[in-house]
CSV table of C-alpha atoms in Angstrom, one decimal:
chain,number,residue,atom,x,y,z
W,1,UNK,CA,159.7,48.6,181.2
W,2,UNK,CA,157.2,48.0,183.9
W,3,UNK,CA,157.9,43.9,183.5
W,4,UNK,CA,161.6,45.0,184.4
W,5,UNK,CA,159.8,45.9,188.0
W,6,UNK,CA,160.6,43.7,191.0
W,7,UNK,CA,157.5,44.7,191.2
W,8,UNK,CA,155.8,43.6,188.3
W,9,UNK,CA,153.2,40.9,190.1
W,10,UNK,CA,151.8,42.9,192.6
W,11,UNK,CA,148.0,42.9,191.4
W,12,UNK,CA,145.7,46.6,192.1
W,13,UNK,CA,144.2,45.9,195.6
W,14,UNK,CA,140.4,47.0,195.6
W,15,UNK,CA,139.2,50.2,197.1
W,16,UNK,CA,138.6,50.1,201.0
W,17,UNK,CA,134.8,49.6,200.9
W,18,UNK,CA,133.8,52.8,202.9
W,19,UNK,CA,136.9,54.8,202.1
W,20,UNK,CA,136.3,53.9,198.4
W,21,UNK,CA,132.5,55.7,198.9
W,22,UNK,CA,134.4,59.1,199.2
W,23,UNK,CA,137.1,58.3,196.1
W,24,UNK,CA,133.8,57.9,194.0
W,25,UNK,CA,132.2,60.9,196.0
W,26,UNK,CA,134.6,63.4,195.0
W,27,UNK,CA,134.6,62.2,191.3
W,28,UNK,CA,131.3,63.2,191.0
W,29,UNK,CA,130.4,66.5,189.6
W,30,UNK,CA,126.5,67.0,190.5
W,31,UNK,CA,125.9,69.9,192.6
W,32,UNK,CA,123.4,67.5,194.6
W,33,UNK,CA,125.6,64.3,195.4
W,34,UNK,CA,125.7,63.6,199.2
W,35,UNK,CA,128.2,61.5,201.0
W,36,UNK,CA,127.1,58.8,203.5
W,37,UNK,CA,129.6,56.5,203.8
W,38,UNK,CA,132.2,58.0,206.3
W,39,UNK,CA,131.5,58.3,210.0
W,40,UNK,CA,132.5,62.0,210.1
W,41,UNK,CA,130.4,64.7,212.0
W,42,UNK,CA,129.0,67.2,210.1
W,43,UNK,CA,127.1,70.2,211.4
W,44,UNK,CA,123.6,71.2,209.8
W,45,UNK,CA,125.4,73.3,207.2
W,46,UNK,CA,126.9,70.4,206.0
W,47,UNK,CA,130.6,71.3,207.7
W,48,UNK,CA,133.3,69.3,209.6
W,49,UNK,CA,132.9,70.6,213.3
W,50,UNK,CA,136.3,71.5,215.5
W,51,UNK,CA,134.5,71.4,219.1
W,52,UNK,CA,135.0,74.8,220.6
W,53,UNK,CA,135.8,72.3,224.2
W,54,UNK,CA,139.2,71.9,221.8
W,55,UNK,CA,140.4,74.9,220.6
W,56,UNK,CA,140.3,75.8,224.4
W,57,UNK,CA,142.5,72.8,224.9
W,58,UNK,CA,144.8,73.0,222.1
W,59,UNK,CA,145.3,77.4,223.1
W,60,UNK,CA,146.2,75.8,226.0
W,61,UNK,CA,149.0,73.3,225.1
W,62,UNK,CA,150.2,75.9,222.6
W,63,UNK,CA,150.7,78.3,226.5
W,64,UNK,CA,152.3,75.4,228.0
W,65,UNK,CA,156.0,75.8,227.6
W,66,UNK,CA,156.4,72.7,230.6
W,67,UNK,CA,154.5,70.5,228.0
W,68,UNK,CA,156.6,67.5,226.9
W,69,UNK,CA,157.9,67.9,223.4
W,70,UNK,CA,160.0,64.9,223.2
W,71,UNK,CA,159.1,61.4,222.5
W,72,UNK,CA,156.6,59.5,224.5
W,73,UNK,CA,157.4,56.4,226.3
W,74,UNK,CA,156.0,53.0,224.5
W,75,UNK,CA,152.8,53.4,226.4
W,76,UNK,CA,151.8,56.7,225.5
W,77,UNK,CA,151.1,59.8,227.9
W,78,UNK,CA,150.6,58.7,231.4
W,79,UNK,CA,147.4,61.7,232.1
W,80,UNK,CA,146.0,60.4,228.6
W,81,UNK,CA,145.6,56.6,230.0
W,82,UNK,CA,144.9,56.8,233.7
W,83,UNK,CA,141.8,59.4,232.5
W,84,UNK,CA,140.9,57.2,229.5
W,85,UNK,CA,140.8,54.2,231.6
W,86,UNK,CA,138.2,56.1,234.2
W,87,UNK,CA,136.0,57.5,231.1
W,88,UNK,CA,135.1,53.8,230.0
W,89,UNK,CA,135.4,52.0,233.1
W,90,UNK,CA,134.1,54.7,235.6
W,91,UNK,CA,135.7,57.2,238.2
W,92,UNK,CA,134.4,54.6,241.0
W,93,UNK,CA,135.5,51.8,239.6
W,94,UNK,CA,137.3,48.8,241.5
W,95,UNK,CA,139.6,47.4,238.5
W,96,UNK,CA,141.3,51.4,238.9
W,97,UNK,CA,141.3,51.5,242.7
W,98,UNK,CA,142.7,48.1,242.9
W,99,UNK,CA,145.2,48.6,240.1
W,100,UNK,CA,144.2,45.9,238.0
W,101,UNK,CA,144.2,48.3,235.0
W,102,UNK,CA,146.6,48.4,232.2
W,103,UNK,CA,146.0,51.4,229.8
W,104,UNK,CA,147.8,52.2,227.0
W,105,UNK,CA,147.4,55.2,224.2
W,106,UNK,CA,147.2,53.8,220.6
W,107,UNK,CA,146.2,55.2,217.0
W,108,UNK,CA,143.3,55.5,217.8
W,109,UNK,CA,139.8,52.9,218.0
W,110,UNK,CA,141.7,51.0,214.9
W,111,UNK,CA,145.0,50.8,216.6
W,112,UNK,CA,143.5,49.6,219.6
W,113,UNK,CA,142.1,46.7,218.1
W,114,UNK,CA,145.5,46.3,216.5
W,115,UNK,CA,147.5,46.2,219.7
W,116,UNK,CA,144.8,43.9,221.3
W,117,UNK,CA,144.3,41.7,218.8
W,118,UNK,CA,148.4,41.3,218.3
W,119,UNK,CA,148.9,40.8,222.3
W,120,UNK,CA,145.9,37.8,222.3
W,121,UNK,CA,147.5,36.3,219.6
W,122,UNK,CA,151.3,35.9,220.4
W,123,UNK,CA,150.0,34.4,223.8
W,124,UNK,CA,146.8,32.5,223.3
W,125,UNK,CA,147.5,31.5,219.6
W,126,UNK,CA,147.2,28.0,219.8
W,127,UNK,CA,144.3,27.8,221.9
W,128,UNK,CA,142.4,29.9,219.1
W,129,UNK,CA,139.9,27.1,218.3
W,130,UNK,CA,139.0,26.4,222.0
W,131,UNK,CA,138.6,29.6,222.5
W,132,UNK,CA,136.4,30.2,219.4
W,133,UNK,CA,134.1,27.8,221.0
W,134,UNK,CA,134.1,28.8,224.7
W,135,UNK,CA,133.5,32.3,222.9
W,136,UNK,CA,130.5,30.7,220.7
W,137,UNK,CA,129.2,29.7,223.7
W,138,UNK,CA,129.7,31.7,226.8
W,139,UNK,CA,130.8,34.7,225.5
W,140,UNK,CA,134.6,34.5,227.3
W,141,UNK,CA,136.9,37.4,227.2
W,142,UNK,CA,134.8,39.9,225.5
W,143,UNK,CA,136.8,42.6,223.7
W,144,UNK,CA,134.8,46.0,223.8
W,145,UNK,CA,135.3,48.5,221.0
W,146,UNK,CA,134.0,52.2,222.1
W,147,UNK,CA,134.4,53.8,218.9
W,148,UNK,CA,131.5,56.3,219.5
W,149,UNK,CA,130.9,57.1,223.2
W,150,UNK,CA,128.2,59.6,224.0
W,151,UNK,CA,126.7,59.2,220.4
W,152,UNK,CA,124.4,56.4,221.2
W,153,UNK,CA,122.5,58.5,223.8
W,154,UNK,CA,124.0,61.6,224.7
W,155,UNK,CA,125.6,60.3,227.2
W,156,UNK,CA,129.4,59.1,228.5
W,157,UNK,CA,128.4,56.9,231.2
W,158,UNK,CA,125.1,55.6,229.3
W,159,UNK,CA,127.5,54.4,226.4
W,160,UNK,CA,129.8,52.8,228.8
W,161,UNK,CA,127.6,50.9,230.8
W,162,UNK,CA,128.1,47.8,229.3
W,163,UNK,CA,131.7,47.5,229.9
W,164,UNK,CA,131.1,48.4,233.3
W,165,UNK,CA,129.0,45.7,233.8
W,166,UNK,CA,131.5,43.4,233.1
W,167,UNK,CA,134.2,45.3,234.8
W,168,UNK,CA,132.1,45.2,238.1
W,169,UNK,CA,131.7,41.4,238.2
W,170,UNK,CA,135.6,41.1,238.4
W,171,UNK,CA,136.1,39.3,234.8
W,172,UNK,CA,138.4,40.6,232.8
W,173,UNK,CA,137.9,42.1,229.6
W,174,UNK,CA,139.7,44.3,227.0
W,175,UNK,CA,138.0,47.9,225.9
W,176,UNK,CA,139.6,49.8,223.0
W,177,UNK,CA,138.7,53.5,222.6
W,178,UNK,CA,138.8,56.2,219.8
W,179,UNK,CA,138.5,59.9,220.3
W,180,UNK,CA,138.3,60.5,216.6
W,181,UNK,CA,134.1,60.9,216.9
W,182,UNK,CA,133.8,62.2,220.2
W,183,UNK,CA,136.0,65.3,220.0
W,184,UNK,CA,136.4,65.4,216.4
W,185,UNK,CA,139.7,64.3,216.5
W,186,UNK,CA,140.1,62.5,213.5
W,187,UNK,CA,143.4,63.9,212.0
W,188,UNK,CA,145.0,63.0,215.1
W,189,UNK,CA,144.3,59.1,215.8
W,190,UNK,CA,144.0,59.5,219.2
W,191,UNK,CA,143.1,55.7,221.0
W,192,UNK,CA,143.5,54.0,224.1
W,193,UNK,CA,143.4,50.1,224.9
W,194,UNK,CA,142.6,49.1,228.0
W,195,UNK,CA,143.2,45.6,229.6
W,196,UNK,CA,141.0,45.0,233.0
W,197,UNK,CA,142.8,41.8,234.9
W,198,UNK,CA,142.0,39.6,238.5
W,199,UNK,CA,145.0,41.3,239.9
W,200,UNK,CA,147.5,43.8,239.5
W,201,UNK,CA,150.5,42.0,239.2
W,202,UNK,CA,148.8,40.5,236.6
W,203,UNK,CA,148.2,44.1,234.7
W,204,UNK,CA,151.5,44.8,235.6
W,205,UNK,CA,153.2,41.3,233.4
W,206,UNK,CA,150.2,42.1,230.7
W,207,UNK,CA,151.8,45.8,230.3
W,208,UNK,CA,155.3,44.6,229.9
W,209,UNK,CA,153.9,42.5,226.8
W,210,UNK,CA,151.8,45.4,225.4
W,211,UNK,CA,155.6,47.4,225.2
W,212,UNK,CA,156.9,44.2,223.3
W,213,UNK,CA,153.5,44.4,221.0
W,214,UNK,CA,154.0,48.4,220.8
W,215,UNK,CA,157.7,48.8,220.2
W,216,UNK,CA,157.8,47.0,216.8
W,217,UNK,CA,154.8,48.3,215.8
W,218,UNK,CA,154.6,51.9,215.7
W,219,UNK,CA,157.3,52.3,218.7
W,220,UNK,CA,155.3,55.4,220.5
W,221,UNK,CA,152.3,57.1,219.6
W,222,UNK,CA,152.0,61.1,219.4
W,223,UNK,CA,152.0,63.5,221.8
W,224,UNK,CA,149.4,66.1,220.6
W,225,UNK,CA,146.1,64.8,220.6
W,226,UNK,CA,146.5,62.5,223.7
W,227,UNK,CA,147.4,66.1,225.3
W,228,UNK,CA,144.1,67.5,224.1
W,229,UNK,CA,142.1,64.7,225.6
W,230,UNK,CA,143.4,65.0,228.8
W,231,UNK,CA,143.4,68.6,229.3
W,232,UNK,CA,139.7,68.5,228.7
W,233,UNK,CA,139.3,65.1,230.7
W,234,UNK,CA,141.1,66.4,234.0
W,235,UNK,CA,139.5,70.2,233.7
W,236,UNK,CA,136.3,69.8,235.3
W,237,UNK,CA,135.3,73.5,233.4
W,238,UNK,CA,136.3,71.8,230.2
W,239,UNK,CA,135.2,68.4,230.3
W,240,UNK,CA,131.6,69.8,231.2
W,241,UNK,CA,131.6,72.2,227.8
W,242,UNK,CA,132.3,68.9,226.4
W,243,UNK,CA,129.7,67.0,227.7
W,244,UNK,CA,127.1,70.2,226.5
W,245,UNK,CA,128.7,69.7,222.7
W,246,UNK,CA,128.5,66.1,222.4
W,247,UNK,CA,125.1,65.9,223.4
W,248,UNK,CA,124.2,68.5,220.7
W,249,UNK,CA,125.8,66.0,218.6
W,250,UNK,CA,124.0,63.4,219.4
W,251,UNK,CA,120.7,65.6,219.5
W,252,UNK,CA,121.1,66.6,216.0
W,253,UNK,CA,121.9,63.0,214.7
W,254,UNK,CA,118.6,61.7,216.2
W,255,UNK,CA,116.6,64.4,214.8
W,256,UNK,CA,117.7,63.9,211.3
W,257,UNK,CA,117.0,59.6,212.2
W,258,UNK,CA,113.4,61.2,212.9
W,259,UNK,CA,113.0,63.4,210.2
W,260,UNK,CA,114.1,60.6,207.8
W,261,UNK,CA,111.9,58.2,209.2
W,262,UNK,CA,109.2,61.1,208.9
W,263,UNK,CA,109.8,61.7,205.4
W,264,UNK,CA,109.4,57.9,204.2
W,265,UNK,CA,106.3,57.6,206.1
W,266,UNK,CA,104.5,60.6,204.4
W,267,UNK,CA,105.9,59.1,201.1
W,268,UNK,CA,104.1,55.9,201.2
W,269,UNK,CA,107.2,54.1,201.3
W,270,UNK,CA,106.8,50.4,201.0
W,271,UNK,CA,108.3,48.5,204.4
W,272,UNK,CA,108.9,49.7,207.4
W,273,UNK,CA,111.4,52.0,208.3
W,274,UNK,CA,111.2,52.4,212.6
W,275,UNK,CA,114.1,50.9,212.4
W,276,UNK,CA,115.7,54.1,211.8
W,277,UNK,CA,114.8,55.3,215.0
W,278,UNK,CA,115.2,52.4,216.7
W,279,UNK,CA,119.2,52.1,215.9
W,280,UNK,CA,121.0,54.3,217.6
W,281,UNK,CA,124.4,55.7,216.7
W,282,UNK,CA,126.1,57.4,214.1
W,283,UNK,CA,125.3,55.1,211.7
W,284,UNK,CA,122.2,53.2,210.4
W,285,UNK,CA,121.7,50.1,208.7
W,286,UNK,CA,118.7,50.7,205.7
W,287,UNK,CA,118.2,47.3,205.1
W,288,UNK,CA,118.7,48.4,201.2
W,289,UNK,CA,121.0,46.0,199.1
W,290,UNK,CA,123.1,46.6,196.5
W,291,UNK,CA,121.5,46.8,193.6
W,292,UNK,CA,118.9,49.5,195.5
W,293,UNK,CA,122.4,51.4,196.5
W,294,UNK,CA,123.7,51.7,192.8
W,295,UNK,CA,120.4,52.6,191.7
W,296,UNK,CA,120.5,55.5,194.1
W,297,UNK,CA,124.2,56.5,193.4
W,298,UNK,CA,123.4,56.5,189.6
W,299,UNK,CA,120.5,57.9,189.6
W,300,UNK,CA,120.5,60.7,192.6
W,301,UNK,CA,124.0,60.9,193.3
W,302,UNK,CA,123.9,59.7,197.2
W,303,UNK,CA,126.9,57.5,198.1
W,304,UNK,CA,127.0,55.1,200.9
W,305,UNK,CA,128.7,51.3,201.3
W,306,UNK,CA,127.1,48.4,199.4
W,307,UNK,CA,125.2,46.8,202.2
W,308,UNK,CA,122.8,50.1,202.6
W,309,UNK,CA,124.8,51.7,205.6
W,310,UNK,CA,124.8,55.1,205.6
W,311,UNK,CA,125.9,57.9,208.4
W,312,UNK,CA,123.7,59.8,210.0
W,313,UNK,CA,125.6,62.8,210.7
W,314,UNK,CA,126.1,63.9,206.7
W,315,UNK,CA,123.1,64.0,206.2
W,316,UNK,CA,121.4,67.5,207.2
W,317,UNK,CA,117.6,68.7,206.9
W,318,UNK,CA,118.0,70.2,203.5
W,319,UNK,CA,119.4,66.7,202.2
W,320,UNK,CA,116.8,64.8,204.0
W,321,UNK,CA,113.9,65.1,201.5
W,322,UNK,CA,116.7,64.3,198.4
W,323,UNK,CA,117.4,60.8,200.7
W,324,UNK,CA,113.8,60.5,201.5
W,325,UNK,CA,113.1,60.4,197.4
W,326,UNK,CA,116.0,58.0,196.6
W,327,UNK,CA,114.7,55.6,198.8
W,328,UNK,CA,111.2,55.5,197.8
W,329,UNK,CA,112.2,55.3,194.3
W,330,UNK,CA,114.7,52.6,194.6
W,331,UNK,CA,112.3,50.6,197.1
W,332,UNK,CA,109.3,51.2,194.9
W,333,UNK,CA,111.5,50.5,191.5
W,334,UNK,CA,112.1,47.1,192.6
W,335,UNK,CA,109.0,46.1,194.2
């Protein structure tokens, strides 16, 4: 009997409030239901895009009999983390020259934060309330995570010009990374945390703690997608036919922001909606609220998260117009 179970008081936990959007999604059996609540790329067609910058890659790891094929070390792949570290923080920049860097390759954006998050808490742990405040009020330490860069613009450097500001004043910051959005990588959590210190035998003592932080937690990450990013990062060829496929990306994401925006205007929608070309990013923030997102997931099958977020990339221009109508209707419904 199920009361027999050590088990027996362990309650249902709810459903992950964006991963829970595509459990509902896939219950669904209308022919016109559209999914907006993951961050995944999808091409015009609707499709999940492999960049062709990474099947080069991968044809070329699967050539490589030298490749490494047994475990990693706690930190990861050495080429993965010294050219992760120069993506975010810049080629130039005078944290790498003067070694006061420490990089190491997580599961990707989310493990990043993980790893971060542990390492600030095993050493500043009681000071969490002073810091709270210093942060409340100066903005102390900030902790960058690049989930999405070269979707807010187009660009790599654009997107990382924040942390570099902060990098070039000699504070010290943390920037996590994720490659899942960038190259499409999603499958093979490929992330890297970076640490930016006053000195490098400081990076040096704040790397020895990230292996004690690492070891228990996952022990060593994988060796396969961290191989992909750096063969495209370190080929000049290869990281250029990235640079050309991410900023189609990005192109197609703001067109379908505009054409949205286009198609509530010429509907008379009640509000206003430039802030759909305003954000930038995968993802934009309607502004709807929950009852105005059941409505539309009821009534015209479109999923997205409870707060009105929805991702930019599913949609395509043949699902615009079906978004475009939802809206109106719920907006006008409860006005």
């Amino acid at each position: 009997m199920a009361s027999d179970s050590v088990f027996a008081a362990v309650v249902r936990a709810p459903e992950d409030p964006i991963l829970g959007v595509t459990v509902a999604y896939n219950k669904d059996t209308s022919p016109n239901k559209l999914n907006l609540g993951v961050g995944a790329y999808r091409t015009e067609e609707g499709k999940p895009l492999v960049l062709n910058v990474v099947r080069r890659a991968e044809q070329i790891l699967v050539n490589d009999e030298s490749r490494v094929k047994e475990y990693l070390g706690i930190t990861g792949l050495a080429d993965f983390n010294k050219l992760s570290a120069k993506l975010i923080l810049g080629a130039d920049s005078p944290a790498i020259q003067d070694n006061r860097v420490t990089t190491v390759q997580c599961l990707s954006g989310t493990g990043s934060l993980r790893v971060g998050a542990e390492f600030l808490a095993r050493h500043y742990h009681e000071q969490w309330e002073q810091i709270r405040q210093l942060i409340r009020s100066k903005q102390l330490l900030p902790f960058f995570d690049s989930a999405y860069q070269g979707f807010a613009s187009g660009s790599l450097d654009a997107d990382a010009e924040s942390v570099r500001m902060f990098v070039a004043d000699g504070g010290e910051c943390l920037a996590a990374q994720s490659y899942a959005k960038n190259m499409g990588l999603y499958g093979e959590r490929v992330g890297a945390l970076s640490i930016v210190c006053k000195a490098a035998d400081v990076a040096s003592r704040v790397e020895s703690q990230l292996k004690l932080v690492i070891r228990p937690m996952y022990s060593n990450p994988p060796i396969h997608g961290a191989s992909i990013v750096a063969a495209i990062l370190k080929d000049s060829e290869m990281y250029r036919e990235w640079t050309v496929e991410l900023k189609a990306m990005a192109d197609r994401i703001l067109s379908m922001r505009q054409q949205l925006f286009e198609a509530l205007s010429a509907r008379g929608t009640p509000g206003d909606w430039s802030h759909i070309i305003k954000q930038i990013g995968m993802f934009t923030f309607t502004g709807l609220n929950s009852e105005q997102v059941a409505f539309m997931t009821k009534e015209y099958h479109i999923y997205m998260t409870s707060d009105g977020r929805i991702s930019m990339a599913g949609l395509s221009s043949r699902t615009v117009p079906h978004l475009a109508d939802a809206i109106h209707a719920a907006v006008t419904r409860s006005t």
